[in-house]
Every structure is written in structure tokens, then in C-alpha cells.
Amino acid sequence: MDEGVIVRKFMDANVHITPSALDIFKKRADGELMVEQLLTRLEEMVDKPPVITEDLITKILEAGAETWPVLPSPVEHPPPESREITTATQETARAVPELTHLRFKPTAADIEPQIKVLQDITGHSYSEGGLKDFIKLFRDRYDRLNNLIRKRTDFREAIPVGNLVMYENGARIKVIGIVAEKRETSGGHVLLEVEDQSGRIAAWIFKGRHELMRKAAEVVPDEVIGIEATVRKGEGAPRLLVNNIVWPDVPTPREPARANEPVCAALISDLHVGSDMFLEDAFVKFLRWLRGEIGNPQQRELAGKVKYLVMAGDLVDGVGVYPRQEEELLIHDIFKQYDAATELLAQVPDHISIVIAPGNHDAVRPSEPQPALPSDVTAALYDLNATMVGNPSWLLINGVKFLIYHGRSFDDLVATIPGLNREKSTPPMVKMLQKRHLAPIYGGRTAIAPEERDYLVIEDVPDVFHCGHMHVYGCESYRGIIVVNSGTFQETTSYMKRLGVKPTPGIVPIADLQAHQVRVIHFA
């Protein structure tokens, strides 16, 4: 076995090997098999040694698999507040001995798929794009988010903005309104113009109120918030001196729904098939793992539980999406891009049900909500019997409620809210849950279609919230919700470099729908 190959294998496993240990593998005829056995044992160890020595090789191989401490189950017990979901290891799928996959018997093959689309714009878009449509959109947004805030015991008695003229100077009141305007004064104070259907009023936050100023920094235009304030009257219209700001947020405590059967969902996004940066080898490795052809015993057991493959947009790279994109395309025809993607997805085992939502690189309208991929462009995909849904979409999968959203509005949130960045992909998702809206800012980078109903309101509470777009893997729990961004299968493009994006390709989160936990496997 080549010396360089051995060294690279151990480097991939984040361990070093001494020259004397390296000689052992080079001199033996079964050196390649020994390397794979040792790497498998290392993955099963709780405390992986940083350096592999000659003595350590002997001890590990003589000890036998049964005597080595097995990694604890990556069960998560997330607290009510947001924290990162961690797994016991950063797992990497490796090749298994030849013909082993022929003995692979996935337990998910014996379970019937259960997918119900709860909400999706596909087939329900009636907007003509006129002023009346925009009025209906924002009224619907306000009404539904107003109802959510009023479910809080402290905001049940919130008053209409138009009734403020009836209150005396110094009265303490609560209102719920849409943020029509937000600006910072020359003195460093923050002024919010909020409105409902009865009127509009100015709400002031003074710079000396540090905690309140922190909250004010997270307020974005066009979102619905609750305000506790003191009425100030003088010449002209009354104004509010803000004492507190609240968002609709997710109620707590809450117990997430769980599947009755041991099934998992593999969550992916942003393949960008057609780009010369698409990591086809890594994706093929993922497909081989789904078929039980690679991975250690624990990983292959997990693969056997995968019943669903859920894709959150950008299946292909598209054409003309960003400047000079054509220079980085391997396939320049959008139809052929989908044909190539279909050839890959056709390798997914038959017992796994595929769900596909579009993203901003796909062949659908750019404004959100987006309908499902059209059959005239992606006819071959429909032949796979995949469940094609819009962006966003709500699904019930084995009794577990999924909210799937590609994530274009991350661009607006990251540019607007202090503390958010492109290096961590789940904090913007948590902000969406707190605001109970997927794209609250109108007029930014995210085009919003004026439908009669605001499909971007998070009126219900999901058990799993799955996004993409950021090209950075992330996973955390927020008030019982699995919040996961599935990363990408695309390397860094020139456009990403200009944006400062550092992708984490080839990382696939596997959501256990019965245990409500996530494991992560690396394929790149």
C-alpha cells in the first residue's frame, strides 16, 4: 500500500502516525485491510489517540472490537433555550469489505412512507401583482401575527393604535403593530413608526436603556411586534416611550412530535448540479452510504433507518443567477442540469421517499413563495415519484411536522441584524422562529409575491425546521425544535468568495424522527 495513501487516510481521521507504525502497514501483505480495521476501531473509541504508534497498533488490533469502549448514543435532551446539538463524533463514512453491501437489509424498507403536504403555494397562487394584492398580503400578515402575540397573557389586552388619543399622559399601554419605519436619530436614539389598521404612531427608545436598545437593534422593517410603552402627550399627536419589545416567538415548554417507528430523514440542500464546483464524488459517496455500500457497522445501521431524503432547494446551479456564472458552469443547459441531477437521484434506494423543494437557483419564479419545480422543465424528476413541494412548505412526515424553507431571506437578515453572519447558519433561523416569519423584510434582496395569504408567516410550530442557502452546516435546538441547515455539496465559487462565504461541503445531518435527535456524517 502506498505510503502517501496511508498517511492521508490517518490525516482524514484527524490522527498522526509515527514512521515505525507506518512501516508495519507497508511491510505486510494485508496492510490495506489492517488500515481499514484500525480506522474503524478508532471511530469506535471514546478518546481517540492523537498519534498512532507501533505499540498502539498492536494493542488495538489484539484487543478486539468487543473490548473497546463504544461511543455513547448521540441522544439529545435539548433545554428550552437555544443551544447547539452535538453528536458523539464527527463521523466519516468509509468503504466496507467487498460484497458486504449485499447483506445490507435496511429496516426502513419494511415501513410504509407517510408524507402529507400540509401547506404549499403550488396550485394556489392567484396574485395579479396589484396594489390590492399587497394590501391583502400585509393585512393577512398583521392579523395572524397579531393573534399569535395576543396568545401571550401579558398582551391579551393590547389596544388599537387609533385608541391612544383616549389615554391620559403617562398611561402605560400595550400595542401590536407592523414596523413601518425604523431609524436612528442624530442623538443615538431609535425611533420606530408602528401601525395597525386603526392608525400609526411614533415609538421612542432612548440610548440609555441598554437592554432595550439591544432589542431595538433586532427589530426589522415590516415585522409585527408587541410594544409596552408609556403615553406621552404634548403638541400634536401622542407618542410612545417604549419600555419593552416582544416578538410572537415559539411557546415554551412544548413537547415535539415523534414518529411511532424507527425512521430517519437525510436532510440535504444546495447540490448545484451543473456547476464545475459540484462535488459529485462526495455526493456519490453519500448515495453509496444510503445503499449500505460504505460505512462502519453503526453508520450502516443508521443508513438502514433512512426512509426519507428531504432537499431544501438549489438542486441545480441554474443559468444566469449571478454575474459571470457561465464561467463556472460544467453544464450550460438548465434542462441538462436537471437530467444530470435526475441520474444521480435515480441511484437512491427505492425504499427511500424523496421530497424536493426549490431554491433561488432553480427553474421557478424568483419571488417567494415559490411553487414546486415545473414538470415541463424537470419531467425526469417527476418520473422518480418524488414529492415535489414549494418553497416554503409544511409537511407531516411520519407524524413529525417539517417546515422546509430554502433560505433566501438570510441575506436580508444577516445584512440587517447585528451579530448575524455567514459563518453560522442557524442563528438567522432562530430569529425567524422568534419573529414567526421567514422573510419579514420587504424590499430587500428577497422578492416577495403579493399573495392574498402570507405563506411566509410561521403560524404553526414545526418539529423540524430545515433550510439551506447558506452553504454552511449548522444544527441546534430551539424550544424543542430541531433547527438544521444542511450545508451544501458545492465547493467555493468566485461569487461566494466575494460574499465571504466559507462553505462546509459534504456534511449530511440525519434526523432520527423517533428519537428527535440528529447525527452528522461527513462525505467530503
XYZ file of C-alpha atoms in Angstrom:
524
model
C 0.000 0.000 0.000
C 1.359 3.411 -0.958
C 2.868 5.339 1.954
C 1.194 8.592 0.950
C -2.234 6.941 0.809
C -1.806 5.574 4.343
C -0.734 8.934 5.734
C -3.666 10.711 4.071
C -6.164 8.205 5.471
C -4.972 8.852 9.013
C -4.872 12.602 8.431
C -8.502 12.415 7.281
C -9.269 10.721 10.596
C -7.530 13.610 12.438
C -4.706 11.451 13.811
C -0.983 11.269 13.057
C 1.108 8.151 12.517
C 4.748 7.594 13.506
C 7.308 6.309 10.948
C 7.680 2.975 12.792
C 3.921 2.471 12.799
C 3.822 3.294 9.110
C 6.425 0.592 8.411
C 4.112 -2.070 9.883
C 1.472 -1.449 7.219
C 3.998 -1.122 4.384
C 5.653 -4.464 5.127
C 2.508 -6.570 5.460
C 0.603 -8.025 2.512
C -2.697 -7.313 4.275
C -1.636 -3.780 5.159
C -4.614 -2.177 3.419
C -7.092 -4.322 5.357
C -5.246 -3.562 8.606
C -5.515 0.168 7.933
C -9.275 -0.062 7.405
C -9.689 -2.203 10.535
C -7.686 0.234 12.607
C -9.599 3.248 11.298
C -12.876 1.511 12.124
C -11.673 0.782 15.679
C -10.555 4.380 16.103
C -14.022 5.617 15.174
C -15.489 3.422 17.934
C -13.204 4.819 20.636
C -14.399 7.417 23.118
C -10.948 9.014 23.466
C -9.234 8.832 20.097
C -5.414 8.986 20.469
C -3.817 11.918 18.616
C -0.808 9.832 17.492
C -0.697 6.213 16.276
C 2.430 4.388 17.426
C 3.695 0.865 16.767
C 2.714 -0.291 20.275
C -0.730 1.245 19.982
C -1.407 -0.584 16.713
C -0.613 -3.900 18.348
C -2.822 -3.183 21.361
C -5.777 -2.022 19.283
C -5.715 -4.924 16.837
C -5.210 -7.506 19.584
C -7.900 -6.118 21.839
C -10.796 -7.000 19.554
C -13.865 -4.936 18.804
C -15.818 -6.219 21.799
C -13.358 -4.858 24.377
C -13.216 -1.334 23.009
C -15.480 1.305 24.551
C -18.321 2.074 22.163
C -19.393 5.641 21.573
C -22.451 6.690 23.560
C -25.706 7.110 21.681
C -25.960 10.665 20.388
C -29.257 11.236 22.178
C -30.099 14.889 22.654
C -32.108 16.325 25.505
C -32.276 19.955 24.384
C -33.156 22.513 27.050
C -35.879 25.086 26.418
C -33.360 27.678 25.285
C -31.317 27.500 22.102
C -28.109 25.519 22.126
C -26.072 23.614 19.612
C -26.966 19.976 19.077
C -23.764 17.992 19.227
C -23.102 14.440 18.137
C -20.753 11.993 19.788
C -18.365 12.145 16.843
C -17.817 13.866 13.546
C -18.386 10.699 11.564
C -16.840 9.896 8.211
C -18.228 7.112 6.035
C -15.554 4.694 4.835
C -15.538 1.727 2.474
C -16.581 -1.637 3.853
C -15.235 -5.035 2.735
C -16.277 -6.135 -0.740
C -19.769 -7.642 -1.129
C -20.774 -6.615 2.424
C -23.473 -4.347 0.962
C -25.175 -7.431 -0.462
C -26.071 -8.352 3.152
C -27.438 -4.868 3.809
C -31.075 -5.135 4.904
C -32.483 -1.689 5.610
C -35.193 -1.716 8.273
C -36.817 1.292 6.584
C -37.683 -0.910 3.586
C -40.359 -2.625 5.694
C -42.032 0.658 6.696
C -44.653 2.395 4.570
C -43.894 6.047 3.741
C -46.142 8.619 5.387
C -45.913 12.054 3.749
C -48.701 14.614 3.895
C -48.308 18.099 2.417
C -49.950 20.494 4.880
C -49.281 23.838 3.199
C -47.752 24.758 -0.152
C -48.300 27.600 -2.636
C -48.230 25.200 -5.608
C -51.525 25.460 -7.467
C -52.810 28.191 -5.132
C -51.174 31.344 -6.495
C -53.831 33.856 -7.526
C -51.929 37.137 -7.276
C -52.106 39.689 -10.084
C -49.385 41.848 -8.526
C -51.604 44.885 -7.975
C -51.830 47.280 -5.028
C -54.882 45.475 -3.660
C -52.867 42.258 -3.519
C -50.132 43.913 -1.444
C -52.730 45.348 0.945
C -54.254 41.888 1.403
C -50.794 40.382 1.974
C -49.811 42.761 4.772
C -53.246 42.684 6.381
C -53.065 38.906 6.490
C -49.547 39.097 7.946
C -50.659 41.538 10.626
C -53.839 39.669 11.564
C -52.152 36.301 12.024
C -49.092 37.577 13.894
C -51.298 39.863 15.999
C -53.260 36.772 17.050
C -50.045 34.974 17.986
C -48.822 37.847 20.163
C -52.249 38.095 21.839
C -51.854 34.492 22.985
C -49.311 35.843 25.472
C -51.041 36.507 28.791
C -49.398 39.933 29.028
C -50.706 41.105 25.629
C -54.295 39.917 25.624
C -55.490 43.448 26.380
C -53.347 45.252 23.777
C -55.199 48.253 22.350
C -55.534 49.535 18.766
C -53.113 52.327 17.881
C -56.057 54.573 16.969
C -57.359 54.436 20.556
C -54.242 56.049 22.060
C -55.824 59.513 21.873
C -58.227 58.371 24.598
C -55.437 57.739 27.118
C -54.002 60.255 29.565
C -50.402 61.415 29.584
C -48.293 58.862 31.492
C -50.660 55.944 30.914
C -48.961 52.568 30.472
C -50.327 50.712 27.466
C -49.592 47.859 25.052
C -49.965 47.912 21.288
C -49.270 45.461 18.468
C -48.184 46.840 15.129
C -46.211 46.450 11.920
C -42.903 48.303 11.856
C -43.471 50.796 9.049
C -40.164 52.572 9.584
C -37.096 52.351 11.795
C -34.381 54.953 12.065
C -31.663 56.151 14.424
C -31.637 59.814 15.409
C -28.589 62.077 15.498
C -28.629 61.729 19.276
C -28.298 57.944 19.111
C -31.917 57.148 19.981
C -34.105 54.745 17.959
C -37.445 55.784 16.504
C -39.957 53.167 15.400
C -43.019 54.058 13.363
C -45.559 51.300 14.011
C -49.035 50.932 12.583
C -52.109 48.768 12.565
C -55.369 49.135 10.652
C -56.529 51.900 13.011
C -53.557 54.248 12.837
C -49.849 54.950 13.120
C -47.666 56.194 15.986
C -44.044 57.015 16.807
C -42.373 54.851 19.459
C -39.090 56.046 21.006
C -36.258 54.002 22.535
C -33.651 56.111 24.328
C -29.988 55.188 24.121
C -29.562 54.976 27.894
C -31.821 51.898 28.017
C -29.119 49.373 27.109
C -31.179 46.156 27.167
C -33.976 47.866 25.288
C -31.522 49.218 22.715
C -30.233 45.671 22.212
C -33.778 44.530 21.442
C -34.359 47.530 19.191
C -31.294 46.556 17.155
C -33.043 43.266 16.290
C -36.231 44.946 15.088
C -36.520 44.859 11.286
C -38.867 46.729 8.936
C -42.238 45.160 8.103
C -42.296 42.714 11.007
C -45.063 42.569 13.623
C -44.049 43.291 17.229
C -45.657 43.993 20.565
C -44.723 47.178 22.430
C -45.158 48.024 26.104
C -44.933 51.788 26.465
C -45.834 54.957 28.308
C -48.048 57.500 26.551
C -46.587 60.987 26.142
C -48.872 63.815 25.054
C -47.986 67.324 24.039
C -48.449 69.385 20.963
C -49.512 67.266 18.025
C -50.123 63.516 18.038
C -49.311 61.362 21.087
C -46.125 59.334 21.081
C -44.867 56.296 22.968
C -41.852 55.890 25.231
C -41.020 52.214 24.844
C -40.493 50.087 27.953
C -40.320 46.669 26.279
C -40.476 44.957 22.890
C -41.818 41.437 22.368
C -41.995 39.088 19.389
C -44.563 36.342 18.696
C -41.886 33.658 19.339
C -42.429 29.951 19.991
C -44.276 28.941 23.169
C -42.399 27.012 25.818
C -42.371 24.426 27.217
C -43.506 22.195 24.388
C -43.000 18.526 23.583
C -42.114 17.791 19.937
C -43.940 15.111 17.996
C -42.075 11.860 17.386
C -42.517 9.092 14.840
C -44.011 5.831 16.067
C -41.489 3.848 14.034
C -37.659 3.956 13.900
C -37.228 6.070 10.763
C -34.773 8.791 9.796
C -34.680 11.613 7.274
C -31.482 12.597 5.471
C -31.501 16.384 5.064
C -29.620 17.931 2.142
C -29.665 21.090 0.034
C -27.628 23.153 -2.406
C -26.238 20.403 -4.633
C -25.787 22.865 -7.512
C -25.573 20.135 -10.162
C -24.184 21.694 -13.329
C -21.582 23.774 -11.539
C -17.968 22.766 -12.037
C -17.709 23.170 -8.250
C -20.340 20.465 -7.627
C -18.707 17.717 -5.540
C -20.062 14.743 -7.448
C -17.638 12.287 -5.833
C -18.823 13.284 -2.356
C -22.473 13.027 -3.383
C -21.918 9.603 -4.959
C -20.267 8.567 -1.698
C -23.434 9.682 0.110
C -25.548 7.619 -2.306
C -23.343 4.575 -1.714
C -23.814 5.024 2.027
C -27.597 5.098 1.565
C -27.273 1.780 -0.279
C -25.203 0.299 2.552
C -22.025 0.015 0.491
C -19.799 2.096 2.787
C -19.596 2.989 6.461
C -18.812 1.243 9.713
C -21.474 -1.028 11.285
C -23.081 1.801 13.261
C -23.211 4.065 10.211
C -24.668 1.341 8.015
C -27.296 0.599 10.654
C -28.197 4.288 10.559
C -28.358 4.205 6.743
C -30.839 1.354 7.021
C -33.183 3.584 9.020
C -33.237 6.366 6.420
C -36.739 6.450 4.965
C -36.751 9.986 3.571
C -34.414 12.234 1.611
C -35.513 15.854 2.059
C -33.974 18.513 -0.184
C -34.279 22.218 0.699
C -33.579 23.833 -2.666
C -30.900 24.582 -5.257
C -30.803 21.115 -6.758
C -29.063 22.613 -9.797
C -26.835 25.650 -10.304
C -29.130 27.253 -12.862
C -28.129 29.721 -15.557
C -27.584 33.473 -15.211
C -28.160 33.529 -11.460
C -25.101 35.637 -10.592
C -22.532 37.646 -12.606
C -20.159 35.597 -14.789
C -21.723 32.349 -13.601
C -21.272 30.837 -17.067
C -17.506 30.719 -16.466
C -18.054 28.248 -13.627
C -20.652 26.020 -15.259
C -19.927 22.473 -16.340
C -23.424 22.111 -17.846
C -24.756 25.257 -19.534
C -28.262 23.987 -20.338
C -30.817 24.113 -17.491
C -32.692 21.081 -18.871
C -29.493 19.038 -18.969
C -28.656 20.140 -15.431
C -31.912 18.596 -14.214
C -31.273 15.494 -16.325
C -27.887 15.074 -14.630
C -29.456 15.593 -11.210
C -32.110 13.001 -12.003
C -29.473 10.436 -12.998
C -27.881 10.873 -9.578
C -31.134 10.752 -7.614
C -32.165 7.629 -9.523
C -29.439 5.861 -7.525
C -31.290 6.486 -4.254
C -32.677 3.141 -2.986
C -36.306 2.526 -3.943
C -37.478 2.301 -0.326
C -36.405 5.921 0.347
C -39.001 8.589 -0.451
C -37.625 11.832 -1.889
C -39.000 15.302 -1.132
C -37.754 18.196 -3.306
C -38.321 21.912 -2.683
C -36.880 24.635 -4.951
C -34.383 27.398 -4.203
C -33.299 30.631 -5.844
C -31.037 28.777 -8.349
C -33.869 26.511 -9.526
C -36.141 26.996 -12.541
C -39.056 28.638 -10.720
C -40.161 32.228 -10.227
C -37.694 34.197 -8.090
C -40.342 35.720 -5.811
C -41.396 33.856 -2.685
C -43.392 31.796 -2.004
C -42.139 29.650 -4.875
C -44.200 26.838 -6.412
C -42.810 23.357 -6.923
C -40.395 22.678 -9.780
C -42.388 22.614 -13.042
C -42.809 19.294 -14.809
C -42.069 20.795 -18.229
C -38.505 21.558 -17.113
C -37.948 18.669 -14.720
C -40.023 15.905 -16.298
C -37.459 13.220 -15.472
C -37.591 14.135 -11.779
C -41.331 13.512 -11.717
C -40.668 10.025 -13.078
C -38.832 9.273 -9.814
C -42.158 9.659 -7.976
C -40.600 12.285 -5.752
C -42.857 14.534 -3.704
C -42.426 17.961 -5.300
C -43.280 20.860 -3.000
C -42.975 24.633 -2.993
C -40.721 26.939 -1.012
C -41.655 27.194 1.798
C -43.717 24.113 2.534
C -45.131 22.351 5.564
C -45.182 18.555 5.631
C -46.185 15.862 8.071
C -43.660 13.022 7.790
C -44.447 10.002 9.950
C -46.305 12.303 12.320
C -43.411 14.794 12.585
C -44.111 18.328 11.361
C -41.484 19.699 8.939
C -41.054 23.298 7.826
C -38.854 23.405 4.718
C -37.540 26.762 3.509
C -34.590 27.330 1.207
C -33.444 30.481 2.970
C -33.013 33.356 0.512
C -34.071 35.856 3.193
C -30.945 35.005 5.213
C -29.217 37.583 3.002
C -31.515 40.326 4.309
C -31.413 39.247 7.959
C -27.615 38.955 8.033
C -27.311 42.420 6.489
C -29.775 43.953 8.966
C -29.457 42.334 12.410
C -26.218 42.845 14.384
C -24.496 39.622 15.408
C -25.698 37.533 12.478
C -23.119 36.443 9.914
C -22.493 33.923 7.150
C -20.265 31.725 9.291
C -23.112 30.379 11.444
C -26.225 29.298 9.596
C -28.705 28.545 12.385
C -28.876 31.886 14.305
C -30.831 33.519 11.426
C -33.227 30.559 11.533
C -33.795 31.086 15.256
C -34.571 34.758 14.552
C -37.186 33.621 12.038
C -38.806 31.434 14.694
C -38.800 34.283 17.199
C -40.346 36.651 14.648
C -42.605 33.835 13.376
C -41.853 34.879 9.806
C -39.493 33.507 7.145
C -38.899 36.776 5.292
C -40.162 39.744 7.317
C -38.251 42.442 5.384
C -39.998 43.665 2.245
C -37.990 45.417 -0.473
C -34.649 43.741 0.225
C -32.869 41.032 -1.721
C -35.753 38.622 -1.225
C -38.525 39.206 -3.739
C -41.953 38.579 -2.196
C -45.048 37.843 -4.278
C -48.217 39.666 -3.097
C -50.425 36.652 -2.489
C -53.751 37.016 -0.678
C -52.284 34.939 2.126
C -48.791 35.427 3.558
C -47.324 31.950 3.136
C -44.137 33.073 4.897
C -45.806 33.502 8.296
C -44.781 30.694 10.680
C -48.266 30.318 12.134
C -47.782 26.769 13.378
C -44.788 25.387 15.291
C -42.637 22.820 13.437
C -40.818 19.891 14.987
C -38.047 20.137 12.377
C -37.073 23.398 10.657
C -34.866 22.642 7.634
C -33.124 25.267 5.489
C -30.202 25.619 3.084
C -28.851 28.562 1.053
C -26.025 29.479 3.458
C -23.774 26.593 2.294
C -22.712 26.208 5.932
C -23.851 23.252 8.038
C -25.435 24.080 11.375
C -27.721 22.384 13.869
C -29.213 23.446 17.172
C -32.327 23.040 19.267
C -34.660 25.943 19.924
C -37.533 25.322 22.320
C -37.888 21.707 21.248
C -37.483 22.399 17.516
C -34.638 20.792 15.577
C -33.171 23.729 13.656
C -30.885 22.446 10.906
C -29.145 23.967 7.918
C -27.911 21.170 5.693
C -24.943 22.920 4.102
C -24.026 22.084 0.515
C -22.345 19.776 -1.992
C -20.615 22.649 -3.777
C -17.103 23.997 -3.303
C -16.360 27.711 -3.017
C -17.300 29.681 -6.140
C -15.924 33.101 -7.025
C -19.277 34.623 -6.065
C -19.082 33.038 -2.614
C -15.566 34.359 -2.161
C -16.817 37.873 -2.846
C -19.536 37.396 -0.241
C -17.092 35.944 2.273
C -18.832 32.558 2.364
C -16.747 29.614 3.608
C -18.798 26.526 2.734
C -18.775 23.249 4.643
C -19.499 20.793 1.806
C -20.410 17.132 2.066
C -21.877 17.209 5.586
C -25.241 15.441 5.877
C -27.425 15.652 9.002
C -29.580 12.598 9.648
C -32.689 13.367 11.702
C -33.999 10.457 13.773
C -37.738 11.137 13.766
C -38.488 8.756 16.609
C -35.736 9.886 18.984
C -35.854 13.572 17.916
C -32.089 13.745 17.562
C -29.540 14.388 14.824
C -26.385 12.598 13.732
C -23.953 14.027 11.226
C -21.843 12.173 8.662
C -19.102 13.697 6.512
C -18.787 12.620 2.879
C -16.214 15.133 1.621
